Structures are given as structure tokens and as C-alpha cells.
PDB file of N, CA and C in Angstrom:
ATOM      1  N   UNK A 142       0.851  -1.181   0.233  1.00 30.00           N
ATOM      2  CA  UNK A 142       0.320  -0.239  -0.136  1.00 30.00           C
ATOM      3  C   UNK A 142       0.814   0.919  -0.179  1.00 30.00           C
ATOM      4  N   UNK A 143       0.698   2.390  -0.761  1.00 31.00           N
ATOM      5  CA  UNK A 143       1.221   3.351  -0.905  1.00 31.00           C
ATOM      6  C   UNK A 143       0.703   4.881  -0.350  1.00 31.00           C
ATOM      7  N   UNK A 144       1.368   5.329   0.497  1.00 31.00           N
ATOM      8  CA  UNK A 144       0.962   6.681   1.149  1.00 31.00           C
ATOM      9  C   UNK A 144       1.541   7.702   1.129  1.00 31.00           C
ATOM     10  N   UNK A 145       0.811   8.875   1.177  1.00 29.00           N
ATOM     11  CA  UNK A 145       2.078  10.242   0.837  1.00 29.00           C
ATOM     12  C   UNK A 145       2.187  10.750   2.351  1.00 29.00           C
ATOM     13  N   UNK A 146       3.696  10.608   2.589  1.00 32.00           N
ATOM     14  CA  UNK A 146       3.721  11.212   4.140  1.00 32.00           C
ATOM     15  C   UNK A 146       4.748  12.392   3.653  1.00 32.00           C
ATOM     16  N   UNK A 147       4.170  13.772   3.923  1.00 34.00           N
ATOM     17  CA  UNK A 147       5.112  15.211   4.133  1.00 34.00           C
ATOM     18  C   UNK A 147       5.601  15.330   2.735  1.00 34.00           C
ATOM     19  N   UNK A 148       4.468  15.004   1.946  1.00 33.00           N
ATOM     20  CA  UNK A 148       4.344  15.273   0.231  1.00 33.00           C
ATOM     21  C   UNK A 148       5.791  14.402  -0.396  1.00 33.00           C
ATOM     22  N   UNK A 149       5.780  13.579   0.618  1.00 41.00           N
ATOM     23  CA  UNK A 149       6.998  12.246  -0.480  1.00 41.00           C
ATOM     24  C   UNK A 149       6.128  11.097  -0.588  1.00 41.00           C
ATOM     25  N   UNK A 150       6.446  10.267  -1.771  1.00 41.00           N
ATOM     26  CA  UNK A 150       5.671   9.002  -2.174  1.00 41.00           C
ATOM     27  C   UNK A 150       6.461   8.149  -1.065  1.00 41.00           C
ATOM     28  N   UNK A 151       5.638   7.158   0.000  1.00 45.00           N
ATOM     29  CA  UNK A 151       6.304   6.585   0.935  1.00 45.00           C
ATOM     30  C   UNK A 151       5.683   4.757   0.188  1.00 45.00           C
ATOM     31  N   UNK A 152       6.108   4.191   0.928  1.00 47.00           N
ATOM     32  CA  UNK A 152       5.865   3.162   1.107  1.00 47.00           C
ATOM     33  C   UNK A 152       5.103   2.062   2.369  1.00 47.00           C
ATOM     34  N   UNK A 153       3.895   2.216   3.000  1.00 49.00           N
ATOM     35  CA  UNK A 153       3.638   1.512   4.063  1.00 49.00           C
ATOM     36  C   UNK A 153       3.286   0.121   3.967  1.00 49.00           C
ATOM     37  N   UNK A 154       3.523  -0.800   4.728  1.00 48.00           N
ATOM     38  CA  UNK A 154       3.478  -2.208   4.826  1.00 48.00           C
ATOM     39  C   UNK A 154       2.384  -2.328   6.106  1.00 48.00           C
ATOM     40  N   UNK A 155       1.314  -3.006   6.249  1.00 50.00           N
ATOM     41  CA  UNK A 155       0.371  -3.656   6.868  1.00 50.00           C
ATOM     42  C   UNK A 155       0.004  -5.053   6.957  1.00 50.00           C
ATOM     43  N   UNK A 156      -0.022  -4.901   8.398  1.00 46.00           N
ATOM     44  CA  UNK A 156      -0.734  -7.003   8.644  1.00 46.00           C
ATOM     45  C   UNK A 156      -0.910  -7.076   9.893  1.00 46.00           C
ATOM     46  N   UNK A 157      -1.652  -7.909  10.060  1.00 43.00           N
ATOM     47  CA  UNK A 157      -1.699  -8.657  11.482  1.00 43.00           C
ATOM     48  C   UNK A 157      -0.930  -9.945  11.609  1.00 43.00           C
ATOM     49  N   UNK A 158      -0.394  -9.810  12.815  1.00 38.00           N
ATOM     50  CA  UNK A 158       0.547 -11.254  13.121  1.00 38.00           C
ATOM     51  C   UNK A 158       0.059 -12.384  13.047  1.00 38.00           C
ATOM     52  N   UNK A 159      -1.215 -12.576  12.641  1.00 34.00           N
ATOM     53  CA  UNK A 159      -1.752 -13.835  12.143  1.00 34.00           C
ATOM     54  C   UNK A 159      -1.643 -14.446  11.154  1.00 34.00           C
ATOM     55  N   UNK A 160      -1.661 -15.286  10.787  1.00 36.00           N
ATOM     56  CA  UNK A 160      -1.868 -16.323   9.286  1.00 36.00           C
ATOM     57  C   UNK A 160       0.130 -16.372   9.269  1.00 36.00           C
ATOM     58  N   UNK A 161       0.444 -17.614   9.397  1.00 36.00           N
ATOM     59  CA  UNK A 161       1.921 -17.845   9.498  1.00 36.00           C
ATOM     60  C   UNK A 161       2.360 -18.195   8.242  1.00 36.00           C
ATOM     61  N   UNK A 162       3.165 -17.779   7.356  1.00 36.00           N
ATOM     62  CA  UNK A 162       3.862 -17.820   6.320  1.00 36.00           C
ATOM     63  C   UNK A 162       5.387 -18.767   6.270  1.00 36.00           C
ATOM     64  N   UNK A 163       6.253 -19.615   5.229  1.00 38.00           N
ATOM     65  CA  UNK A 163       6.806 -20.288   5.918  1.00 38.00           C
ATOM     66  C   UNK A 163       7.999 -19.552   4.601  1.00 38.00           C
ATOM     67  N   UNK A 164       9.066 -19.519   5.317  1.00 41.00           N
ATOM     68  CA  UNK A 164       9.959 -18.851   4.696  1.00 41.00           C
ATOM     69  C   UNK A 164      11.467 -19.883   5.063  1.00 41.00           C
ATOM     70  N   UNK A 165      11.567 -20.713   3.584  1.00 49.00           N
ATOM     71  CA  UNK A 165      12.625 -21.551   4.496  1.00 49.00           C
ATOM     72  C   UNK A 165      12.519 -22.549   5.004  1.00 49.00           C
ATOM     73  N   UNK A 166      12.637 -22.944   6.490  1.00 47.00           N
ATOM     74  CA  UNK A 166      11.893 -23.965   7.685  1.00 47.00           C
ATOM     75  C   UNK A 166      11.333 -23.333   8.192  1.00 47.00           C
ATOM     76  N   UNK A 167      11.619 -22.017   8.499  1.00 57.00           N
ATOM     77  CA  UNK A 167      10.842 -21.231   9.849  1.00 57.00           C
ATOM     78  C   UNK A 167       9.969 -20.424   9.311  1.00 57.00           C
ATOM     79  N   UNK A 168       8.621 -20.285  10.089  1.00 71.00           N
ATOM     80  CA  UNK A 168       7.485 -19.806  10.016  1.00 71.00           C
ATOM     81  C   UNK A 168       7.492 -18.232  10.188  1.00 71.00           C
ATOM     82  N   UNK A 169       7.033 -17.445   9.233  1.00 73.00           N
ATOM     83  CA  UNK A 169       6.790 -16.027   9.449  1.00 73.00           C
ATOM     84  C   UNK A 169       5.603 -15.446   9.769  1.00 73.00           C
ATOM     85  N   UNK A 170       5.418 -14.649  10.431  1.00 79.00           N
ATOM     86  CA  UNK A 170       4.219 -14.281  10.879  1.00 79.00           C
ATOM     87  C   UNK A 170       3.729 -13.193   9.112  1.00 79.00           C
ATOM     88  N   UNK A 171       2.356 -13.249   9.133  1.00 78.00           N
ATOM     89  CA  UNK A 171       2.001 -12.396   7.820  1.00 78.00           C
ATOM     90  C   UNK A 171       2.730 -11.010   7.647  1.00 78.00           C
ATOM     91  N   UNK A 172       2.532 -10.309   8.774  1.00 76.00           N
ATOM     92  CA  UNK A 172       3.679  -8.923   8.393  1.00 76.00           C
ATOM     93  C   UNK A 172       4.443  -9.075   8.293  1.00 76.00           C
ATOM     94  N   UNK A 173       5.331  -9.804   8.476  1.00 79.00           N
ATOM     95  CA  UNK A 173       6.731  -9.815   8.408  1.00 79.00           C
ATOM     96  C   UNK A 173       7.173 -10.280   6.650  1.00 79.00           C
ATOM     97  N   UNK A 174       6.572 -11.325   6.421  1.00 79.00           N
ATOM     98  CA  UNK A 174       6.244 -11.759   5.037  1.00 79.00           C
ATOM     99  C   UNK A 174       5.606 -10.688   3.857  1.00 79.00           C
ATOM    100  N   UNK A 175       4.968 -10.168   4.297  1.00 77.00           N
ATOM    101  CA  UNK A 175       4.039  -9.199   3.478  1.00 77.00           C
ATOM    102  C   UNK A 175       5.527  -7.610   3.462  1.00 77.00           C
ATOM    103  N   UNK A 176       5.993  -7.257   4.422  1.00 78.00           N
ATOM    104  CA  UNK A 176       7.386  -6.694   4.311  1.00 78.00           C
ATOM    105  C   UNK A 176       8.264  -6.903   3.406  1.00 78.00           C
ATOM    106  N   UNK A 177       8.690  -8.105   3.439  1.00 78.00           N
ATOM    107  CA  UNK A 177       9.745  -8.872   2.474  1.00 78.00           C
ATOM    108  C   UNK A 177       9.310  -9.029   1.099  1.00 78.00           C
ATOM    109  N   UNK A 178       7.634  -9.455   1.047  1.00 78.00           N
ATOM    110  CA  UNK A 178       7.604  -9.255  -0.422  1.00 78.00           C
ATOM    111  C   UNK A 178       7.501  -7.584  -0.943  1.00 78.00           C
ATOM    112  N   UNK A 179       7.243  -6.689  -0.290  1.00 73.00           N
ATOM    113  CA  UNK A 179       6.777  -5.195  -0.262  1.00 73.00           C
ATOM    114  C   UNK A 179       7.912  -5.125  -0.962  1.00 73.00           C
ATOM    115  N   UNK A 180       9.107  -4.951  -0.072  1.00 71.00           N
ATOM    116  CA  UNK A 180      10.175  -4.787  -0.365  1.00 71.00           C
ATOM    117  C   UNK A 180      11.413  -5.562  -1.200  1.00 71.00           C
ATOM    118  N   UNK A 181      11.373  -6.494  -1.972  1.00 70.00           N
ATOM    119  CA  UNK A 181      11.338  -7.316  -3.297  1.00 70.00           C
ATOM    120  C   UNK A 181      11.188  -6.691  -4.337  1.00 70.00           C
ATOM    121  N   UNK A 182       9.468  -6.421  -4.547  1.00 70.00           N
ATOM    122  CA  UNK A 182       8.941  -5.288  -5.704  1.00 70.00           C
ATOM    123  C   UNK A 182       9.091  -4.245  -5.643  1.00 70.00           C
ATOM    124  N   UNK A 183       9.536  -3.476  -4.850  1.00 64.00           N
ATOM    125  CA  UNK A 183       9.883  -2.029  -4.208  1.00 64.00           C
ATOM    126  C   UNK A 183      11.199  -2.027  -5.036  1.00 64.00           C
ATOM    127  N   UNK A 184      12.313  -2.916  -4.722  1.00 59.00           N
ATOM    128  CA  UNK A 184      13.753  -2.700  -5.240  1.00 59.00           C
ATOM    129  C   UNK A 184      14.066  -2.529  -6.339  1.00 59.00           C
ATOM    130  N   UNK A 185      13.073  -2.977  -7.547  1.00 58.00           N
ATOM    131  CA  UNK A 185      13.098  -2.840  -8.427  1.00 58.00           C
ATOM    132  C   UNK A 185      12.562  -1.443  -9.487  1.00 58.00           C
ATOM    133  N   UNK A 186      11.703  -0.875  -8.324  1.00 57.00           N
ATOM    134  CA  UNK A 186      11.231   0.498  -8.544  1.00 57.00           C
ATOM    135  C   UNK A 186      11.987   1.314  -7.639  1.00 57.00           C
ATOM    136  N   UNK A 187      12.903   1.363  -6.963  1.00 52.00           N
ATOM    137  CA  UNK A 187      13.509   2.021  -6.135  1.00 52.00           C
ATOM    138  C   UNK A 187      13.438   3.387  -6.424  1.00 52.00           C
ATOM    139  N   UNK A 188      14.005   3.871  -7.591  1.00 54.00           N
ATOM    140  CA  UNK A 188      14.162   5.115  -8.181  1.00 54.00           C
ATOM    141  C   UNK A 188      13.149   6.201  -7.870  1.00 54.00           C
ATOM    142  N   UNK A 189      11.657   5.376  -8.047  1.00 53.00           N
ATOM    143  CA  UNK A 189      10.842   6.348  -7.890  1.00 53.00           C
ATOM    144  C   UNK A 189      10.145   6.611  -6.097  1.00 53.00           C
ATOM    145  N   UNK A 190      10.910   5.756  -5.561  1.00 57.00           N
ATOM    146  CA  UNK A 190      10.518   6.010  -4.238  1.00 57.00           C
ATOM    147  C   UNK A 190      10.882   6.559  -3.446  1.00 57.00           C
ATOM    148  N   UNK A 191      10.565   6.547  -1.966  1.00 68.00           N
ATOM    149  CA  UNK A 191      10.857   7.371  -0.894  1.00 68.00           C
ATOM    150  C   UNK A 191      12.070   6.898  -0.326  1.00 68.00           C
ATOM    151  N   UNK A 192      13.072   7.419   0.553  1.00 80.00           N
ATOM    152  CA  UNK A 192      13.826   7.051   1.016  1.00 80.00           C
ATOM    153  C   UNK A 192      13.717   5.979   2.273  1.00 80.00           C
ATOM    154  N   UNK A 193      12.645   6.411   2.808  1.00 84.00           N
ATOM    155  CA  UNK A 193      11.858   5.056   3.780  1.00 84.00           C
ATOM    156  C   UNK A 193      10.530   4.215   3.407  1.00 84.00           C
ATOM    157  N   UNK A 194      10.519   2.829   4.036  1.00 84.00           N
ATOM    158  CA  UNK A 194       9.848   1.821   4.011  1.00 84.00           C
ATOM    159  C   UNK A 194       9.448   1.893   5.265  1.00 84.00           C
ATOM    160  N   UNK A 195       8.167   1.730   5.473  1.00 86.00           N
ATOM    161  CA  UNK A 195       7.510   2.179   6.501  1.00 86.00           C
ATOM    162  C   UNK A 195       6.844   0.414   6.715  1.00 86.00           C
ATOM    163  N   UNK A 196       6.618  -0.091   7.924  1.00 87.00           N
ATOM    164  CA  UNK A 196       5.959  -1.252   8.333  1.00 87.00           C
ATOM    165  C   UNK A 196       5.097  -0.878   9.662  1.00 87.00           C
ATOM    166  N   UNK A 197       4.044  -1.395   9.545  1.00 88.00           N
ATOM    167  CA  UNK A 197       3.302  -0.888  11.038  1.00 88.00           C
ATOM    168  C   UNK A 197       3.307  -2.210  11.708  1.00 88.00           C
ATOM    169  N   UNK A 198       3.657  -1.788  12.888  1.00 90.00           N
ATOM    170  CA  UNK A 198       3.609  -2.538  13.970  1.00 90.00           C
ATOM    171  C   UNK A 198       2.826  -2.485  14.932  1.00 90.00           C
ATOM    172  N   UNK A 199       1.686  -1.992  14.365  1.00 89.00           N
ATOM    173  CA  UNK A 199       0.603  -1.630  15.495  1.00 89.00           C
ATOM    174  C   UNK A 199       0.069  -2.884  15.976  1.00 89.00           C
ATOM    175  N   UNK A 200      -0.227  -4.093  15.221  1.00 87.00           N
ATOM    176  CA  UNK A 200      -0.754  -5.204  15.963  1.00 87.00           C
ATOM    177  C   UNK A 200       0.111  -6.404  16.021  1.00 87.00           C
ATOM    178  N   UNK A 201       1.093  -5.965  16.482  1.00 89.00           N
ATOM    179  CA  UNK A 201       2.426  -7.162  16.798  1.00 89.00           C
ATOM    180  C   UNK A 201       2.409  -6.718  18.143  1.00 89.00           C
ATOM    181  N   UNK A 202       2.455  -8.091  19.046  1.00 88.00           N
ATOM    182  CA  UNK A 202       2.751  -7.331  20.592  1.00 88.00           C
ATOM    183  C   UNK A 202       3.501  -8.894  20.960  1.00 88.00           C
ATOM    184  N   UNK A 203       4.305  -9.706  19.983  1.00 89.00           N
ATOM    185  CA  UNK A 203       5.655 -10.127  20.726  1.00 89.00           C
ATOM    186  C   UNK A 203       6.011 -10.428  19.263  1.00 89.00           C
ATOM    187  N   UNK A 204       7.532 -10.178  19.362  1.00 89.00           N
ATOM    188  CA  UNK A 204       8.363 -10.845  18.164  1.00 89.00           C
ATOM    189  C   UNK A 204       9.673 -12.075  19.052  1.00 89.00           C
ATOM    190  N   UNK A 205       9.859 -12.653  17.652  1.00 90.00           N
ATOM    191  CA  UNK A 205      11.045 -13.886  18.503  1.00 90.00           C
ATOM    192  C   UNK A 205      12.195 -13.743  17.906  1.00 90.00           C
ATOM    193  N   UNK A 206      13.295 -14.563  17.854  1.00 89.00           N
ATOM    194  CA  UNK A 206      14.614 -14.147  17.568  1.00 89.00           C
ATOM    195  C   UNK A 206      14.801 -14.391  15.590  1.00 89.00           C
ATOM    196  N   UNK A 207      13.838 -15.420  15.591  1.00 89.00           N
ATOM    197  CA  UNK A 207      13.852 -15.537  13.867  1.00 89.00           C
ATOM    198  C   UNK A 207      13.256 -14.280  13.084  1.00 89.00           C
ATOM    199  N   UNK A 208      12.453 -13.494  13.843  1.00 90.00           N
ATOM    200  CA  UNK A 208      12.190 -12.623  13.172  1.00 90.00           C
ATOM    201  C   UNK A 208      12.640 -11.175  13.231  1.00 90.00           C
ATOM    202  N   UNK A 209      13.133 -11.246  13.838  1.00 92.00           N
ATOM    203  CA  UNK A 209      14.474  -9.994  14.914  1.00 92.00           C
ATOM    204  C   UNK A 209      15.507 -10.165  13.916  1.00 92.00           C
ATOM    205  N   UNK A 210      16.247 -11.559  13.642  1.00 91.00           N
ATOM    206  CA  UNK A 210      16.990 -12.142  12.343  1.00 91.00           C
ATOM    207  C   UNK A 210      16.384 -11.393  10.943  1.00 91.00           C
ATOM    208  N   UNK A 211      15.112 -11.698  10.588  1.00 90.00           N
ATOM    209  CA  UNK A 211      14.553 -11.856   9.186  1.00 90.00           C
ATOM    210  C   UNK A 211      14.463  -9.937   8.779  1.00 90.00           C
ATOM    211  N   UNK A 212      14.154  -8.673  10.207  1.00 91.00           N
ATOM    212  CA  UNK A 212      13.949  -7.693  10.251  1.00 91.00           C
ATOM    213  C   UNK A 212      15.637  -7.100  10.105  1.00 91.00           C
ATOM    214  N   UNK A 213      16.804  -7.781  10.171  1.00 92.00           N
ATOM    215  CA  UNK A 213      17.435  -7.321   9.843  1.00 92.00           C
ATOM    216  C   UNK A 213      18.069  -7.561   8.694  1.00 92.00           C
ATOM    217  N   UNK A 214      18.066  -8.451   8.028  1.00 91.00           N
ATOM    218  CA  UNK A 214      17.957  -8.931   6.622  1.00 91.00           C
ATOM    219  C   UNK A 214      17.335  -7.957   5.596  1.00 91.00           C
ATOM    220  N   UNK A 215      16.159  -7.699   6.138  1.00 90.00           N
ATOM    221  CA  UNK A 215      15.286  -6.723   5.627  1.00 90.00           C
ATOM    222  C   UNK A 215      15.989  -5.318   5.305  1.00 90.00           C
ATOM    223  N   UNK A 216      16.584  -4.863   6.598  1.00 91.00           N
ATOM    224  CA  UNK A 216      16.754  -3.612   6.568  1.00 91.00           C
ATOM    225  C   UNK A 216      17.926  -3.853   5.894  1.00 91.00           C
ATOM    226  N   UNK A 217      18.958  -4.526   5.121  1.00 90.00           N
ATOM    227  CA  UNK A 217      20.119  -4.603   4.791  1.00 90.00           C
ATOM    228  C   UNK A 217      19.629  -4.745   3.779  1.00 90.00           C
ATOM    229  N   UNK A 218      18.720  -5.341   2.894  1.00 87.00           N
ATOM    230  CA  UNK A 218      18.236  -5.406   1.697  1.00 87.00           C
ATOM    231  C   UNK A 218      18.110  -3.872   1.418  1.00 87.00           C
ATOM    232  N   UNK A 219      16.990  -3.217   2.361  1.00 87.00           N
ATOM    233  CA  UNK A 219      16.602  -2.311   1.370  1.00 87.00           C
ATOM    234  C   UNK A 219      17.421  -0.931   1.923  1.00 87.00           C
ATOM    235  N   UNK A 220      18.441  -1.181   2.904  1.00 88.00           N
ATOM    236  CA  UNK A 220      19.848  -0.317   2.810  1.00 88.00           C
ATOM    237  C   UNK A 220      20.516  -0.116   1.086  1.00 88.00           C
ATOM    238  N   UNK A 221      20.459  -1.710   0.656  1.00 86.00           N
ATOM    239  CA  UNK A 221      21.071  -1.674  -0.643  1.00 86.00           C
ATOM    240  C   UNK A 221      20.517  -0.806  -1.823  1.00 86.00           C
ATOM    241  N   UNK A 222      19.015  -0.681  -1.862  1.00 82.00           N
ATOM    242  CA  UNK A 222      18.598   0.136  -2.475  1.00 82.00           C
ATOM    243  C   UNK A 222      18.607   1.751  -2.125  1.00 82.00           C
ATOM    244  N   UNK A 223      19.443   1.749  -0.987  1.00 84.00           N
ATOM    245  CA  UNK A 223      19.436   3.390  -0.992  1.00 84.00           C
ATOM    246  C   UNK A 223      18.051   3.927   0.425  1.00 84.00           C
ATOM    247  N   UNK A 224      17.716   2.967   0.567  1.00 86.00           N
ATOM    248  CA  UNK A 224      16.523   3.357   1.592  1.00 86.00           C
ATOM    249  C   UNK A 224      16.724   2.953   2.993  1.00 86.00           C
ATOM    250  N   UNK A 225      15.719   3.522   3.577  1.00 88.00           N
ATOM    251  CA  UNK A 225      15.883   2.998   5.149  1.00 88.00           C
ATOM    252  C   UNK A 225      14.452   2.052   5.761  1.00 88.00           C
ATOM    253  N   UNK A 226      14.911   1.207   6.537  1.00 88.00           N
ATOM    254  CA  UNK A 226      13.375   0.290   6.944  1.00 88.00           C
ATOM    255  C   UNK A 226      12.628   1.260   8.408  1.00 88.00           C
ATOM    256  N   UNK A 227      11.943   1.534   8.538  1.00 91.00           N
ATOM    257  CA  UNK A 227      11.159   2.220   9.781  1.00 91.00           C
ATOM    258  C   UNK A 227      10.209   1.472  10.017  1.00 91.00           C
ATOM    259  N   UNK A 228      10.352   0.884  11.418  1.00 93.00           N
ATOM    260  CA  UNK A 228       9.119   0.521  12.153  1.00 93.00           C
ATOM    261  C   UNK A 228       8.221   1.375  12.599  1.00 93.00           C
ATOM    262  N   UNK A 229       6.915   1.326  12.451  1.00 93.00           N
ATOM    263  CA  UNK A 229       6.119   2.632  12.927  1.00 93.00           C
ATOM    264  C   UNK A 229       4.893   1.729  13.896  1.00 93.00           C
ATOM    265  N   UNK A 230       4.454   2.828  14.786  1.00 93.00           N
ATOM    266  CA  UNK A 230       3.622   2.306  15.738  1.00 93.00           C
ATOM    267  C   UNK A 230       4.000   1.290  16.505  1.00 93.00           C
ATOM    268  N   UNK A 231       5.208   0.941  17.082  1.00 94.00           N
ATOM    269  CA  UNK A 231       5.977  -0.031  17.902  1.00 94.00           C
ATOM    270  C   UNK A 231       5.546   0.404  19.313  1.00 94.00           C
ATOM    271  N   UNK A 232       4.807  -0.673  19.664  1.00 94.00           N
ATOM    272  CA  UNK A 232       4.674  -0.689  21.290  1.00 94.00           C
ATOM    273  C   UNK A 232       5.723  -0.946  22.417  1.00 94.00           C
ATOM    274  N   UNK A 233       5.445  -0.129  23.272  1.00 94.00           N
ATOM    275  CA  UNK A 233       6.595  -0.028  24.173  1.00 94.00           C
ATOM    276  C   UNK A 233       7.422  -1.452  24.448  1.00 94.00           C
ATOM    277  N   UNK A 234       6.911  -2.691  24.685  1.00 93.00           N
ATOM    278  CA  UNK A 234       7.667  -3.872  24.970  1.00 93.00           C
ATOM    279  C   UNK A 234       8.327  -4.049  23.794  1.00 93.00           C
ATOM    280  N   UNK A 235       7.926  -3.863  22.088  1.00 94.00           N
ATOM    281  CA  UNK A 235       8.859  -4.146  21.339  1.00 94.00           C
ATOM    282  C   UNK A 235       9.857  -3.130  21.556  1.00 94.00           C
ATOM    283  N   UNK A 236       9.686  -1.761  21.486  1.00 95.00           N
ATOM    284  CA  UNK A 236      10.761  -1.381  21.850  1.00 95.00           C
ATOM    285  C   UNK A 236      12.045  -1.494  22.903  1.00 95.00           C
ATOM    286  N   UNK A 237      11.635  -2.160  24.159  1.00 94.00           N
ATOM    287  CA  UNK A 237      12.334  -2.343  24.936  1.00 94.00           C
ATOM    288  C   UNK A 237      12.945  -3.608  24.244  1.00 94.00           C
ATOM    289  N   UNK A 238      12.650  -4.370  23.374  1.00 94.00           N
ATOM    290  CA  UNK A 238      13.634  -5.502  22.869  1.00 94.00           C
ATOM    291  C   UNK A 238      14.198  -5.431  21.934  1.00 94.00           C
ATOM    292  N   UNK A 239      14.141  -4.491  21.130  1.00 95.00           N
ATOM    293  CA  UNK A 239      14.780  -3.327  20.191  1.00 95.00           C
ATOM    294  C   UNK A 239      16.253  -2.735  20.759  1.00 95.00           C
ATOM    295  N   UNK A 240      15.942  -2.041  22.009  1.00 95.00           N
ATOM    296  CA  UNK A 240      16.749  -1.477  22.962  1.00 95.00           C
ATOM    297  C   UNK A 240      17.593  -2.319  23.725  1.00 95.00           C
ATOM    298  N   UNK A 241      17.382  -3.831  24.422  1.00 94.00           N
ATOM    299  CA  UNK A 241      17.968  -4.466  24.833  1.00 94.00           C
ATOM    300  C   UNK A 241      18.831  -5.246  23.644  1.00 94.00           C
ATOM    301  N   UNK A 242      18.690  -5.677  22.983  1.00 93.00           N
ATOM    302  CA  UNK A 242      19.374  -6.089  21.577  1.00 93.00           C
ATOM    303  C   UNK A 242      19.760  -5.134  20.922  1.00 93.00           C
ATOM    304  N   UNK A 243      20.159  -3.669  20.960  1.00 94.00           N
ATOM    305  CA  UNK A 243      20.422  -2.833  20.271  1.00 94.00           C
ATOM    306  C   UNK A 243      20.579  -2.579  19.296  1.00 94.00           C
ATOM    307  N   UNK A 244      18.812  -3.573  18.309  1.00 94.00           N
ATOM    308  CA  UNK A 244      18.915  -3.398  17.072  1.00 94.00           C
ATOM    309  C   UNK A 244      18.052  -1.823  16.762  1.00 94.00           C
ATOM    310  N   UNK A 245      17.904  -1.257  18.107  1.00 93.00           N
ATOM    311  CA  UNK A 245      17.247   0.539  17.531  1.00 93.00           C
ATOM    312  C   UNK A 245      18.667   0.866  16.855  1.00 93.00           C
ATOM    313  N   UNK A 246      19.169   0.675  17.289  1.00 94.00           N
ATOM    314  CA  UNK A 246      20.602   1.309  16.421  1.00 94.00           C
ATOM    315  C   UNK A 246      20.568   1.323  14.596  1.00 94.00           C
ATOM    316  N   UNK A 247      20.181  -0.015  14.522  1.00 93.00           N
ATOM    317  CA  UNK A 247      20.261  -0.649  12.908  1.00 93.00           C
ATOM    318  C   UNK A 247      18.731   0.215  12.466  1.00 93.00           C
ATOM    319  N   UNK A 248      18.051  -0.258  13.124  1.00 93.00           N
ATOM    320  CA  UNK A 248      16.529   0.256  12.734  1.00 93.00           C
ATOM    321  C   UNK A 248      15.536   0.719  13.215  1.00 93.00           C
ATOM    322  N   UNK A 249      15.195   2.030  12.399  1.00 93.00           N
ATOM    323  CA  UNK A 249      14.488   3.306  13.123  1.00 93.00           C
ATOM    324  C   UNK A 249      13.468   3.135  13.688  1.00 93.00           C
ATOM    325  N   UNK A 250      12.688   3.198  14.486  1.00 94.00           N
ATOM    326  CA  UNK A 250      11.642   3.065  15.552  1.00 94.00           C
ATOM    327  C   UNK A 250      10.936   4.365  15.932  1.00 94.00           C
ATOM    328  N   UNK A 251       9.210   4.101  15.625  1.00 91.00           N
ATOM    329  CA  UNK A 251       8.772   5.060  15.394  1.00 91.00           C
ATOM    330  C   UNK A 251       7.642   5.083  16.141  1.00 91.00           C
ATOM    331  N   UNK A 252       7.058   5.148  17.610  1.00 86.00           N
ATOM    332  CA  UNK A 252       6.131   4.857  18.503  1.00 86.00           C
ATOM    333  C   UNK A 252       4.995   5.257  18.093  1.00 86.00           C
TER     334      UNK A 252
END
């Protein structure tokens, strides 16, 4: 889904935690699988998109280690296209996880 933020064309990925999809041997929640798919599609047209890709975490209550690993992979993939991965609507519990693991230094969080 595309939205306009501050007059720039940005991409927002939304999705609930329910509905697991498979990635290799590890199941991924729908919100993370959707983010991966959107990044893969948008990397082909990166020149026409803004510098940020937003992932809406409003419905995500918990996150496990393989999901954190996938977010790191996605951030690295997004950076290859000259963009930034931004997690929006992040709960305080998840902010704590990102802070403790120091991933808040790698991935931008917006509460």
C-alpha cells in the first residue's frame, strides 16, 4: 500500500501477526512476509520511491529471534537500494526488545 507522507511518496506495509507463512524452514508472521514481499517488489522501482519503507507494527505484540533476524536481513536489503526500513506504531514492549538487543541502532523505530 502506498501513502503520502510529508509530500513524498512512501510505502507502508500493514498486516496482522496472525497467518503464518513459511520462509525456508522458519514460519514467518504475515506482517513480516508482507514486508519482505513489498521490499522485493519495490527494489525494482527504488528510483521512484522515497527513502523510507514503513512497516506498521500496531498489531504486533511479541517478536521472536528469527523474526528479529529477518528484520535485520530486510534492513540490509532495503539499504542496498538506498532506502531505510522504519518500524511505525511500535509498542513499548517491542521498543524494549529492540533497545536491549541494540537493534534500535540499526532499525529506526517510531512509537
